[in-house]
Coordinates of C-alpha atoms and ligand atoms in Angstrom, one line a residue:
M1038 CA 46.6 27.8 13.2
I1039 CA 43.7 25.2 10.7
R1040 CA 40.8 26.8 10.5
F1041 CA 37.7 25.4 9.3
K1042 CA 35.4 27.0 6.4
L1043 CA 32.1 25.2 5.9
L1044 CA 30.4 25.6 1.9
A1045 CA 26.8 25.5 1.6
E1046 CA 25.5 22.1 0.6
H1047 CA 24.7 23.3 -3.1
E1048 CA 29.2 23.9 -3.3
S1049 CA 31.2 22.0 -4.0
L1050 CA 34.9 21.4 -4.9
P1051 CA 36.9 20.2 -7.5
A1052 CA 38.3 16.9 -8.2
H1053 CA 39.6 14.9 -5.5
N1054 CA 42.2 12.3 -4.7
K1055 CA 40.6 9.3 -3.0
G1056 CA 40.9 6.4 -0.9
T1057 CA 43.4 5.6 1.9
G1058 CA 46.4 7.5 2.1
V1059 CA 48.6 10.5 2.2
W1060 CA 48.1 14.2 0.6
F1061 CA 51.3 15.7 1.4
G1062 CA 52.5 18.9 0.2
A1063 CA 52.1 22.9 0.0
G1064 CA 49.5 24.4 -1.8
A1065 CA 45.6 23.1 -1.4
L1066 CA 45.4 19.3 -0.7
N1067 CA 42.4 18.1 -2.0
V1068 CA 40.6 15.0 -0.8
D1069 CA 37.1 13.8 -1.5
I1070 CA 36.5 11.7 2.1
G1071 CA 33.7 10.6 1.6
Q1072 CA 32.3 9.1 5.4
N1073 CA 35.9 9.4 6.8
P1074 CA 37.7 11.7 8.9
V1075 CA 40.4 13.0 8.3
L1076 CA 43.5 14.1 10.0
L1077 CA 45.1 17.3 8.5
L1078 CA 49.0 18.5 9.5
R1079 CA 50.6 21.5 9.2
S1080 CA 54.1 22.9 9.8
P1081 CA 53.9 25.9 11.6
D1082 CA 55.3 28.4 9.0
G1083 CA 52.8 26.6 6.6
S1084 CA 55.3 25.9 4.3
V1085 CA 54.3 22.1 4.4
G1086 CA 51.2 20.3 5.0
A1087 CA 49.5 17.2 5.0
A1088 CA 46.2 15.6 4.5
L1089 CA 45.7 11.9 6.0
C1090 CA 42.8 9.7 4.9
S1091 CA 41.3 5.6 5.2
N1092 CA 38.1 4.3 3.9
D1093 CA 39.4 0.5 5.0
A1094 CA 37.3 -1.7 6.7
A1095 CA 36.5 -2.6 10.4
N1096 CA 39.1 -5.0 11.0
S1097 CA 41.8 -3.0 8.7
Y1098 CA 41.2 0.7 9.7
K1099 CA 43.7 0.4 12.8
Q1100 CA 45.9 -0.7 11.1
S1101 CA 45.8 1.4 8.2
I1102 CA 45.9 4.3 10.3
D1103 CA 48.9 3.3 12.2
D1104 CA 51.1 2.7 9.0
L1105 CA 49.4 6.3 7.4
L1106 CA 50.5 8.1 10.2
K1107 CA 53.9 6.7 10.7
T1108 CA 54.5 7.5 7.0
V1109 CA 53.1 11.0 7.7
L1110 CA 55.7 12.0 10.3
E1111 CA 58.6 10.3 8.7
K1112 CA 57.7 12.6 5.8
F1113 CA 57.1 16.2 8.4
E1114 CA 61.1 14.7 9.4
R1115 CA 62.3 14.1 6.6
K1116 CA 61.4 17.9 6.2
G1117 CA 62.6 19.1 9.0
F1118 CA 59.5 18.6 11.6
Q1119 CA 58.8 16.7 14.7
P1120 CA 56.0 16.1 15.7
S1121 CA 55.0 18.0 18.4
S1122 CA 55.5 21.7 16.2
L1123 CA 53.2 20.3 13.6
E1124 CA 49.5 22.0 13.9
S1125 CA 46.6 19.4 14.0
A1126 CA 42.9 19.2 13.3
M1127 CA 40.7 16.4 12.2
L1128 CA 37.2 16.7 10.3
G1129 CA 34.8 14.5 8.2
G1130 CA 33.4 11.6 9.0
A1131 CA 29.5 10.3 8.6
E1132 CA 27.4 9.5 11.3
N1133 CA 27.4 5.7 10.4
S1134 CA 31.4 6.2 11.3
K1135 CA 31.5 7.0 14.4
W1136 CA 33.3 4.5 15.4
K1137 CA 36.0 5.7 13.1
W1138 CA 36.1 9.4 14.1
V1139 CA 37.0 7.8 17.8
H1140 CA 39.7 5.8 17.1
L1141 CA 41.1 8.5 14.7
Q1142 CA 40.5 10.8 17.3
K1143 CA 42.8 9.1 20.0
I1144 CA 45.6 8.6 17.8
A1145 CA 45.8 12.2 17.6
K1146 CA 45.1 13.5 20.7
K1147 CA 47.8 11.2 21.5
A1148 CA 50.3 11.9 19.2
F1149 CA 49.2 15.7 19.0
A1150 CA 48.9 17.7 22.0
N1151 CA 47.2 20.8 20.2
L1152 CA 44.7 18.6 17.8
Q1153 CA 41.7 20.8 16.6
E1154 CA 38.2 19.3 16.0
G1155 CA 35.8 20.6 12.9
E1156 CA 32.5 19.7 12.2
N1157 CA 31.9 16.3 11.6
G1158 CA 28.7 13.5 11.6
G1159 CA 25.2 13.3 9.9
L1160 CA 24.3 11.7 6.3
Y1161 CA 27.2 13.8 4.7
Y1162 CA 30.0 12.4 1.4
R1163 CA 32.4 15.1 2.0
T1164 CA 35.1 16.6 0.3
I1165 CA 38.0 19.3 1.5
S1166 CA 40.7 21.6 0.4
F1167 CA 43.2 21.9 2.3
E1168 CA 45.2 25.5 1.9
T1169 CA 48.7 24.6 3.5
K1170 CA 49.6 27.9 3.5
S1171 CA 47.3 30.2 4.9
G1172 CA 45.8 26.7 7.3
V1173 CA 42.6 26.8 5.7
V1174 CA 40.6 23.8 5.3
T1175 CA 37.0 24.3 2.9
V1176 CA 34.5 21.8 3.2
A1177 CA 31.8 20.6 0.8
R1178 CA 29.3 18.4 2.3
K1179 CA 27.1 16.3 0.1
K1180 CA 23.8 14.4 1.6
A1181 CA 23.4 11.4 1.7
N1182 CA 20.7 9.3 0.1
P1183 CA 20.6 6.1 3.5
N1184 CA 19.3 4.3 1.0
D1185 CA 21.7 4.0 -1.7
W1186 CA 24.5 3.8 1.2
N1187 CA 24.1 3.2 5.0
P1188 CA 21.0 1.1 5.8
A1189 CA 21.6 1.4 9.6
S1190 CA 20.9 4.4 8.7
A1191 CA 17.6 4.3 7.2
N1192 CA 13.9 3.7 7.5
L1193 CA 13.4 2.1 4.0
S1194 CA 9.8 1.7 3.7
L1195 CA 8.5 0.0 0.8
E1196 CA 8.8 2.0 -1.9
S1197 CA 12.2 2.2 -0.8
G1198 CA 15.4 0.8 -2.7
T1199 CA 17.8 -1.3 -1.4
K1200 CA 20.2 -1.2 -2.7
G1201 CA 22.2 -0.1 -0.3
F1202 CA 21.7 -3.9 1.0
S1203 CA 22.2 -5.6 -2.3
E1204 CA 24.7 -4.2 -3.5
G1205 CA 27.1 -4.8 -0.1
N1206 CA 29.8 -2.2 0.1
A1207 CA 28.6 0.7 -1.1
G1208 CA 29.8 3.8 0.6
G1209 CA 31.8 0.9 2.1
V1210 CA 29.4 0.7 5.2
V1211 CA 26.5 -2.0 5.1
A1212 CA 24.3 -3.1 7.9
N1213 CA 24.8 -6.9 7.2
A1214 CA 26.8 -7.9 10.3
T1215 CA 26.0 -11.2 11.2
R1216 CA 27.6 -13.7 13.6
F1217 CA 27.0 -17.6 14.9
F1218 CA 24.8 -18.7 17.3
R1219 CA 22.9 -15.0 17.4
Q1220 CA 19.8 -15.1 18.1
E1221 CA 19.6 -16.6 21.5
S1222 CA 16.0 -17.2 22.0
T1223 CA 15.2 -19.0 19.1
F1224 CA 17.7 -22.0 19.5
K1225 CA 16.2 -21.8 22.9
A1226 CA 12.6 -22.3 21.3
L1227 CA 13.5 -25.0 18.9
R1228 CA 14.6 -26.9 21.5
E1229 CA 11.7 -26.5 23.7
E1230 CA 9.0 -25.0 21.3
V1231 CA 9.2 -25.7 17.6
I1232 CA 11.0 -28.8 16.9
P1233 CA 8.8 -30.8 20.0
T1234 CA 5.3 -28.7 18.1
H1235 CA 6.7 -31.0 15.4
L1236 CA 7.7 -34.3 16.1
R1237 CA 4.1 -34.5 17.9
E1238 CA 1.6 -33.2 15.4
T1239 CA 3.8 -33.8 12.3
P1240 CA 6.7 -36.5 12.8
D1241 CA 6.8 -37.6 9.0
Q1242 CA 6.9 -34.5 7.7
P1243 CA 10.1 -32.7 6.3
F1244 CA 10.9 -29.9 9.1
L1245 CA 11.6 -27.2 6.9
F1246 CA 13.7 -23.8 8.5
W1247 CA 13.5 -20.4 6.9
S1248 CA 17.0 -18.2 7.2
A1249 CA 15.1 -14.8 5.9
A1250 CA 18.0 -12.4 5.2
C1251 CA 20.9 -15.1 6.5
S1252 CA 23.9 -12.3 4.8
A1253 CA 27.2 -14.4 5.1
G1254 CA 25.8 -17.9 5.8
A1255 CA 27.1 -18.1 10.0
E1256 CA 23.2 -18.2 10.9
A1257 CA 22.1 -20.7 8.0
Y1258 CA 25.0 -23.4 9.3
S1259 CA 24.4 -22.5 13.3
Y1260 CA 20.5 -23.0 12.5
A1261 CA 21.3 -26.4 10.7
M1262 CA 24.0 -27.5 13.4
Y1263 CA 21.7 -27.3 15.5
I1264 CA 18.4 -28.4 14.1
H1265 CA 20.4 -31.3 13.0
R1266 CA 21.2 -31.9 16.3
T1267 CA 18.4 -32.0 18.4
L1268 CA 16.4 -34.3 15.5
A1269 CA 19.1 -36.7 16.3
R1270 CA 19.3 -36.6 19.9
A1271 CA 15.3 -36.6 19.7
G1272 CA 15.8 -39.8 18.0
A1273 CA 13.5 -38.1 15.4
T1274 CA 14.0 -39.8 11.3
C1275 CA 12.6 -36.6 9.7
P1276 CA 14.2 -35.0 7.1
F1277 CA 14.7 -31.2 7.6
R1278 CA 16.2 -28.5 5.6
V1279 CA 17.5 -25.4 6.0
Y1280 CA 16.7 -22.4 3.3
A1281 CA 18.9 -19.6 3.3
T1282 CA 18.3 -16.3 1.5
D1283 CA 19.5 -12.9 0.8
I1284 CA 19.4 -9.9 -0.4
N1285 CA 23.2 -9.9 -1.4
Q1286 CA 24.3 -12.3 -3.9
T1287 CA 27.7 -12.0 -3.0
L1288 CA 27.4 -12.8 0.8
V1289 CA 24.8 -15.5 -0.3
E1290 CA 27.8 -16.8 -3.3
G1291 CA 30.3 -16.7 -0.3
A1292 CA 28.4 -18.3 2.2
K1293 CA 27.9 -21.3 0.1
S1294 CA 31.7 -21.9 0.1
G1295 CA 30.8 -22.9 4.2
E1296 CA 34.4 -21.6 5.1
Y1297 CA 35.4 -18.8 8.2
K1298 CA 37.0 -16.9 10.1
V1299 CA 36.1 -17.3 13.5
S1300 CA 37.3 -15.1 16.6
K1301 CA 38.7 -16.3 20.2
S1302 CA 35.2 -16.1 21.5
D1303 CA 33.4 -18.4 19.1
I1304 CA 35.5 -20.8 19.0
A1305 CA 35.5 -21.1 23.1
N1306 CA 31.4 -21.4 22.8
F1307 CA 31.3 -23.2 19.5
K1308 CA 34.2 -25.5 19.2
A1309 CA 32.1 -28.4 19.1
Y1310 CA 30.3 -27.5 16.9
F1311 CA 32.2 -26.8 14.3
Q1312 CA 34.6 -29.9 14.8
R1313 CA 31.3 -31.9 14.6
Y1314 CA 30.5 -30.4 11.7
G1315 CA 34.1 -29.1 9.8
T1316 CA 37.5 -29.1 9.6
L1317 CA 38.4 -26.3 12.4
E1318 CA 42.0 -24.3 11.8
G1319 CA 43.9 -22.1 13.3
D1320 CA 41.2 -19.5 13.1
T1321 CA 39.4 -21.1 9.7
V1322 CA 36.2 -23.5 9.6
V1323 CA 35.3 -25.2 6.8
F1324 CA 31.6 -27.1 7.6
G1325 CA 31.8 -30.0 4.8
K1326 CA 28.8 -32.4 3.4
E1327 CA 28.2 -33.5 6.1
I1328 CA 25.9 -30.6 6.4
K1329 CA 26.0 -28.6 3.6
Q1330 CA 23.9 -31.1 1.9
F1331 CA 20.8 -29.9 5.1
I1332 CA 21.5 -26.0 3.9
T1333 CA 20.0 -24.7 0.2
F1334 CA 21.4 -20.7 -0.3
G1335 CA 19.5 -18.5 -3.0
T1336 CA 19.1 -15.0 -3.1
F1337 CA 15.6 -13.3 -2.4
D1338 CA 14.6 -9.8 -1.7
L1339 CA 11.8 -10.0 1.4
K1340 CA 9.3 -7.7 -0.4
Q1341 CA 8.7 -11.0 -3.1
R1342 CA 5.9 -12.7 -2.2
P1343 CA 7.9 -16.5 -1.3
R1344 CA 7.4 -19.3 -3.5
K1345 CA 8.6 -21.6 -1.0
T1346 CA 5.7 -23.1 1.9
G1347 CA 5.8 -25.1 4.6
F1348 CA 8.3 -23.9 6.6
R1349 CA 7.6 -24.9 10.4
M1350 CA 9.8 -21.4 11.4
V1351 CA 11.1 -18.3 10.2
V1352 CA 13.9 -16.4 11.2
C1353 CA 14.3 -12.9 9.8
A1354 CA 16.6 -11.1 12.3
N1355 CA 18.5 -7.9 12.2
V1356 CA 16.0 -6.9 9.4
F1357 CA 13.3 -5.6 10.4
Q1358 CA 15.1 -2.4 12.3
Y1359 CA 15.6 -0.7 9.1
Y1360 CA 12.3 -1.0 7.8
D1361 CA 9.6 1.5 8.4
D1362 CA 5.9 -0.6 9.3
D1363 CA 4.6 -0.6 5.7
A1364 CA 7.5 -3.1 5.3
R1365 CA 7.7 -4.8 8.3
M1366 CA 3.6 -5.5 8.3
H1367 CA 4.5 -6.8 4.0
F1368 CA 7.1 -8.9 5.3
L1369 CA 5.5 -11.0 8.1
E1370 CA 2.7 -11.0 5.8
N1371 CA 5.0 -12.8 3.6
F1372 CA 6.0 -15.0 6.8
I1373 CA 2.6 -16.2 7.7
S1374 CA 2.3 -17.5 3.8
A1375 CA 4.7 -18.8 3.8
V1376 CA 4.5 -21.3 7.3
T1377 CA 2.5 -24.5 7.8
R1378 CA 0.5 -24.5 11.4
P1379 CA 1.6 -24.1 14.1
G1380 CA 4.2 -21.5 12.7
Y1381 CA 6.7 -19.9 14.5
I1382 CA 8.0 -16.5 13.1
F1383 CA 11.1 -14.7 14.3
V1384 CA 11.7 -11.1 13.6
G1385 CA 12.3 -9.0 15.9
P1386 CA 10.7 -5.3 16.7
T1387 CA 6.8 -5.2 15.7
R1388 CA 4.1 -3.3 16.9
D1389 CA 1.0 -5.3 18.9
S1390 CA -1.3 -3.5 16.8
T1391 CA -0.1 -5.2 13.9
L1392 CA 0.5 -8.5 15.2
R1393 CA -3.4 -8.0 16.2
E1394 CA -4.1 -7.2 12.5
L1395 CA -2.3 -10.3 11.1
G1396 CA -3.7 -12.4 13.9
L1397 CA -0.2 -13.6 15.1
R1398 CA 0.0 -14.2 18.1
K1399 CA 3.6 -13.5 20.8
L1400 CA 5.6 -16.2 22.7
A1401 CA 7.0 -13.7 25.5
K1402 CA 9.6 -16.5 27.1
Y1403 CA 11.1 -16.8 23.6
N1404 CA 10.0 -13.3 21.6
V1405 CA 8.3 -15.9 19.2
L1406 CA 5.4 -15.4 17.0
L1407 CA 2.8 -18.1 16.4
A1408 CA 0.8 -17.9 13.6
E1409 CA -2.4 -20.7 14.4
Ligands
SAM146 C1 22.5 -7.2 10.2 S1 22.3 -8.2 9.3 C2 21.6 -9.8 9.5 C3 21.4 -10.7 9.7 C4 21.5 -12.5 10.3 N1 19.5 -12.7 9.8 C5 21.4 -12.2 12.0 O1 21.0 -11.2 12.5 O2 22.7 -12.6 12.2 C6 20.5 -7.9 7.8 C7 20.8 -8.7 6.4 O3 19.4 -8.4 5.8 C8 19.9 -8.7 4.5 N2 18.0 -7.5 3.8 C9 18.3 -6.2 3.8 N3 16.9 -6.4 3.6 C10 16.5 -7.1 2.8 C11 15.9 -7.5 1.3 N4 14.3 -6.2 1.6 N5 15.5 -8.7 1.7 C12 16.6 -9.8 1.5 N6 17.7 -9.6 2.3 C13 17.5 -8.1 2.8 C14 21.2 -7.6 4.5 O4 21.2 -8.0 3.4 C15 21.6 -7.9 5.8 O5 22.8 -9.0 5.3

């Protein structure tokens, strides 16, 4: 029988193995499982045991679990133990990798009838020591600073650092998910309100658009294609430019290449765009010069005062949820300073009191803010 022993938060365990793998043997198996869940297996006589853990990212996690499980079962079989005879338990995995827990649990329940479940969740890094002979697994937990680690669980203030965002894959999880044509209401606003207003008010001025916090850039290419198409359809002759910035330099550098793996649903929905503005081969789209020439990528922290001004629209999508009211207010002030009038701003969740204080009006139809 596997038994769990949870240490107090100030207690720790000795040096550990780390990463993705199967640790197999007799005696103490020491593994630094970080924010990932671990699967523990033990022969009924305790002569041998295993810890299986993967710190692989989203797209390869499931495959790595399948591979590791196959490897570990072969090891037990070579020692004469059938899967059905093994004791099994799982534990660990932080709040932000809940989906890993769910997947591992599904696989483990299918493979082992007697799966025991230990503590998991929370904002913790964990290390374990699995004593195969006694079946005792000792767990040490270290509280993570969400700001250094997983911004998805953070409530960042202006004073907080943003290492979790700027350093990309700190801890393997970062809230930088993005996709093509994501914020539907803003495309509608562009077509029905923002571009018509620009063409009416300042038809000869360049149309400047800012994708603030563009992540890997799918958003910037989406807006560039959409604006290009909408201006062309309107017979407009004004130049346009999409400025696309993010705090994460790695993402920004990747975005410049203009090459993306696209999902089946992206292809079904946006094939015409991909083929018009790039080349689509299999599941890869590569944007061409024709559209790249309208986009300027750069790194920029939203806490800084923008140097560039005159934007007709700023879109800062799926970012405000990670920040506190003080930071949201500061970012909004920065956007207001960067837009021309009337200027359109999309930011996601904000308090009505903040909008009143900043003199912004909400265009409910598009969920867009108007600076007049
Ligand atoms: C969830 S993604 C959203 C990407 C895109 N806007 C979208 O909606 O698909 C959040 C992005 O915000 C960026 N970010 C977070 N804090 C930032 C800051 N202070 N300055 C600039 N970018 C920031 C992150 O690096 C990440 O790429």
